[in-house]
Amino acid sequence: MHESFKALLPLIIPEGVSDYFQLTDHKKDTSGIHIYLEEINSTPVEYKTSKLLSKGFFDEVILQDFPIRGQEVYLHVKRRRWWNLDTGKVVHRDWRVVATGTRITSDFAAFLKAISRYPAA
């Protein structure tokens, strides 16, 4: 990724998103600007004492964000899932836990609210 795009990224995605997601791709087409984000492989705080094994991602969720210079902006978000070796169940980050007790921006709160609308499959 070009360094100038990395410098602009904080202006495009909500503040705090880069703490949990990494940019994997971007493109511009006739429908607008598409930003692709994948959740990083860091153990969720609510499972810090469990043994987790990353098992890929849930289906991609597409969120429409604020337009930039008249261009629609779409965030393509892939949430990670882990296999809990202690319980034998699939787990994922609980975004309510991330928001609790933290000082987050209204943009990041809106982002968390939007991705929480989609249940983990």
C-alpha positions as a Markdown table, in Angstrom:
| # | Residue | x | y | z |
|---|---|---|---|---|
| 1 | Met | 0.0 | 0.0 | 0.0 |
| 2 | His | 1.3 | 3.4 | -0.9 |
| 3 | Glu | 2.5 | 5.5 | 2.1 |
| 4 | Ser | 0.3 | 8.5 | 1.1 |
| 5 | Phe | -2.8 | 6.3 | 1.4 |
| 6 | Lys | -1.7 | 5.1 | 4.8 |
| 7 | Ala | -1.5 | 8.8 | 5.9 |
| 8 | Leu | -5.1 | 9.4 | 4.7 |
| 9 | Leu | -6.5 | 6.3 | 6.2 |
| 10 | Pro | -7.2 | 7.9 | 9.7 |
| 11 | Leu | -9.3 | 10.5 | 7.9 |
| 12 | Ile | -11.4 | 7.8 | 6.1 |
| 13 | Ile | -12.1 | 5.2 | 8.8 |
| 14 | Pro | -13.5 | 5.9 | 12.2 |
| 15 | Glu | -10.9 | 6.6 | 14.9 |
| 16 | Gly | -10.1 | 3.5 | 16.9 |
| 17 | Val | -11.0 | 1.0 | 14.1 |
| 18 | Ser | -7.3 | 0.5 | 13.3 |
| 19 | Asp | -6.8 | -0.8 | 16.9 |
| 20 | Tyr | -8.8 | -3.8 | 15.9 |
| 21 | Phe | -8.8 | -4.0 | 12.1 |
| 22 | Gln | -6.1 | -3.8 | 9.4 |
| 23 | Leu | -6.6 | -2.4 | 5.9 |
| 24 | Thr | -6.2 | -5.3 | 3.4 |
| 25 | Asp | -7.3 | -3.6 | 0.2 |
| 26 | His | -9.0 | -0.5 | -1.3 |
| 27 | Lys | -10.4 | 0.3 | -4.7 |
| 28 | Lys | -12.4 | 3.0 | -6.5 |
| 29 | Asp | -15.0 | 2.1 | -9.1 |
| 30 | Thr | -18.2 | 3.6 | -10.5 |
| 31 | Ser | -20.1 | 2.8 | -7.3 |
| 32 | Gly | -17.6 | 4.6 | -5.0 |
| 33 | Ile | -14.7 | 4.0 | -2.8 |
| 34 | His | -14.3 | 0.5 | -1.2 |
| 35 | Ile | -12.2 | 0.0 | 1.9 |
| 36 | Tyr | -11.5 | -3.6 | 3.0 |
| 37 | Leu | -10.8 | -4.3 | 6.7 |
| 38 | Glu | -10.0 | -7.5 | 8.5 |
| 39 | Glu | -10.0 | -8.0 | 12.2 |
| 40 | Ile | -6.5 | -8.5 | 13.5 |
| 41 | Asn | -5.6 | -11.8 | 15.2 |
| 42 | Ser | -5.3 | -10.5 | 18.8 |
| 43 | Thr | -7.0 | -12.4 | 21.6 |
| 44 | Pro | -10.2 | -10.7 | 22.8 |
| 45 | Val | -9.9 | -9.4 | 26.4 |
| 46 | Glu | -12.9 | -11.5 | 27.5 |
| 47 | Tyr | -10.9 | -14.7 | 26.5 |
| 48 | Lys | -7.5 | -13.7 | 27.7 |
| 49 | Thr | -7.2 | -16.8 | 29.9 |
| 50 | Ser | -8.4 | -19.2 | 27.2 |
| 51 | Lys | -6.4 | -21.0 | 24.6 |
| 52 | Leu | -7.7 | -19.7 | 21.2 |
| 53 | Leu | -6.9 | -20.8 | 17.7 |
| 54 | Ser | -7.8 | -18.5 | 14.8 |
| 55 | Lys | -10.3 | -20.1 | 12.5 |
| 56 | Gly | -10.7 | -17.5 | 9.8 |
| 57 | Phe | -13.5 | -15.0 | 9.4 |
| 58 | Phe | -17.3 | -14.7 | 9.4 |
| 59 | Asp | -18.9 | -13.5 | 6.1 |
| 60 | Glu | -18.0 | -10.0 | 5.0 |
| 61 | Val | -20.3 | -7.2 | 6.1 |
| 62 | Ile | -20.5 | -4.1 | 4.0 |
| 63 | Leu | -21.2 | -0.8 | 5.8 |
| 64 | Gln | -21.9 | 2.5 | 4.0 |
| 65 | Asp | -19.9 | 5.3 | 5.6 |
| 66 | Phe | -20.0 | 9.1 | 5.0 |
| 67 | Pro | -19.4 | 10.2 | 1.4 |
| 68 | Ile | -16.0 | 11.7 | 0.5 |
| 69 | Arg | -16.1 | 14.4 | -2.1 |
| 70 | Gly | -19.4 | 13.1 | -3.5 |
| 71 | Gln | -18.1 | 9.5 | -3.7 |
| 72 | Glu | -20.0 | 6.8 | -1.7 |
| 73 | Val | -17.7 | 5.0 | 0.8 |
| 74 | Tyr | -18.2 | 1.4 | 1.6 |
| 75 | Leu | -16.4 | -0.4 | 4.4 |
| 76 | His | -16.0 | -4.2 | 3.8 |
| 77 | Val | -15.5 | -5.7 | 7.2 |
| 78 | Lys | -14.4 | -9.2 | 8.0 |
| 79 | Arg | -14.8 | -10.2 | 11.7 |
| 80 | Arg | -12.5 | -12.9 | 13.0 |
| 81 | Arg | -13.5 | -16.0 | 14.8 |
| 82 | Trp | -11.5 | -18.3 | 17.1 |
| 83 | Trp | -11.8 | -21.9 | 18.2 |
| 84 | Asn | -11.7 | -22.0 | 22.0 |
| 85 | Leu | -9.6 | -25.0 | 22.8 |
| 86 | Asp | -10.8 | -25.1 | 26.4 |
| 87 | Thr | -14.6 | -25.3 | 25.5 |
| 88 | Gly | -14.5 | -26.6 | 22.0 |
| 89 | Lys | -16.7 | -23.7 | 20.8 |
| 90 | Val | -16.3 | -20.9 | 18.3 |
| 91 | Val | -15.9 | -17.5 | 19.9 |
| 92 | His | -15.6 | -13.9 | 18.6 |
| 93 | Arg | -14.9 | -10.5 | 20.0 |
| 94 | Asp | -17.8 | -9.0 | 22.0 |
| 95 | Trp | -17.9 | -5.5 | 20.8 |
| 96 | Arg | -20.0 | -4.4 | 23.9 |
| 97 | Val | -16.9 | -5.4 | 26.0 |
| 98 | Val | -14.7 | -3.2 | 23.8 |
| 99 | Ala | -17.0 | -0.2 | 24.3 |
| 100 | Thr | -17.5 | -0.7 | 28.0 |
| 101 | Gly | -15.2 | 1.4 | 30.1 |
| 102 | Thr | -13.4 | 3.0 | 27.2 |
| 103 | Arg | -13.5 | 6.5 | 25.8 |
| 104 | Ile | -14.4 | 6.0 | 22.2 |
| 105 | Thr | -15.3 | 8.5 | 19.6 |
| 106 | Ser | -18.8 | 8.7 | 18.3 |
| 107 | Asp | -17.6 | 7.5 | 14.9 |
| 108 | Phe | -16.1 | 4.4 | 16.4 |
| 109 | Ala | -19.2 | 3.8 | 18.5 |
| 110 | Ala | -21.3 | 4.0 | 15.4 |
| 111 | Phe | -18.9 | 1.6 | 13.7 |
| 112 | Leu | -19.3 | -0.9 | 16.6 |
| 113 | Lys | -23.0 | -0.5 | 16.6 |
| 114 | Ala | -23.2 | -1.2 | 12.8 |
| 115 | Ile | -21.1 | -4.3 | 12.9 |
| 116 | Ser | -22.9 | -5.6 | 15.9 |
| 117 | Arg | -26.2 | -5.6 | 14.0 |
| 118 | Tyr | -24.9 | -8.6 | 12.1 |
| 119 | Pro | -25.0 | -11.8 | 14.2 |
| 120 | Ala | -21.9 | -14.0 | 14.1 |
| 121 | Ala | -22.9 | -16.9 | 11.9 |
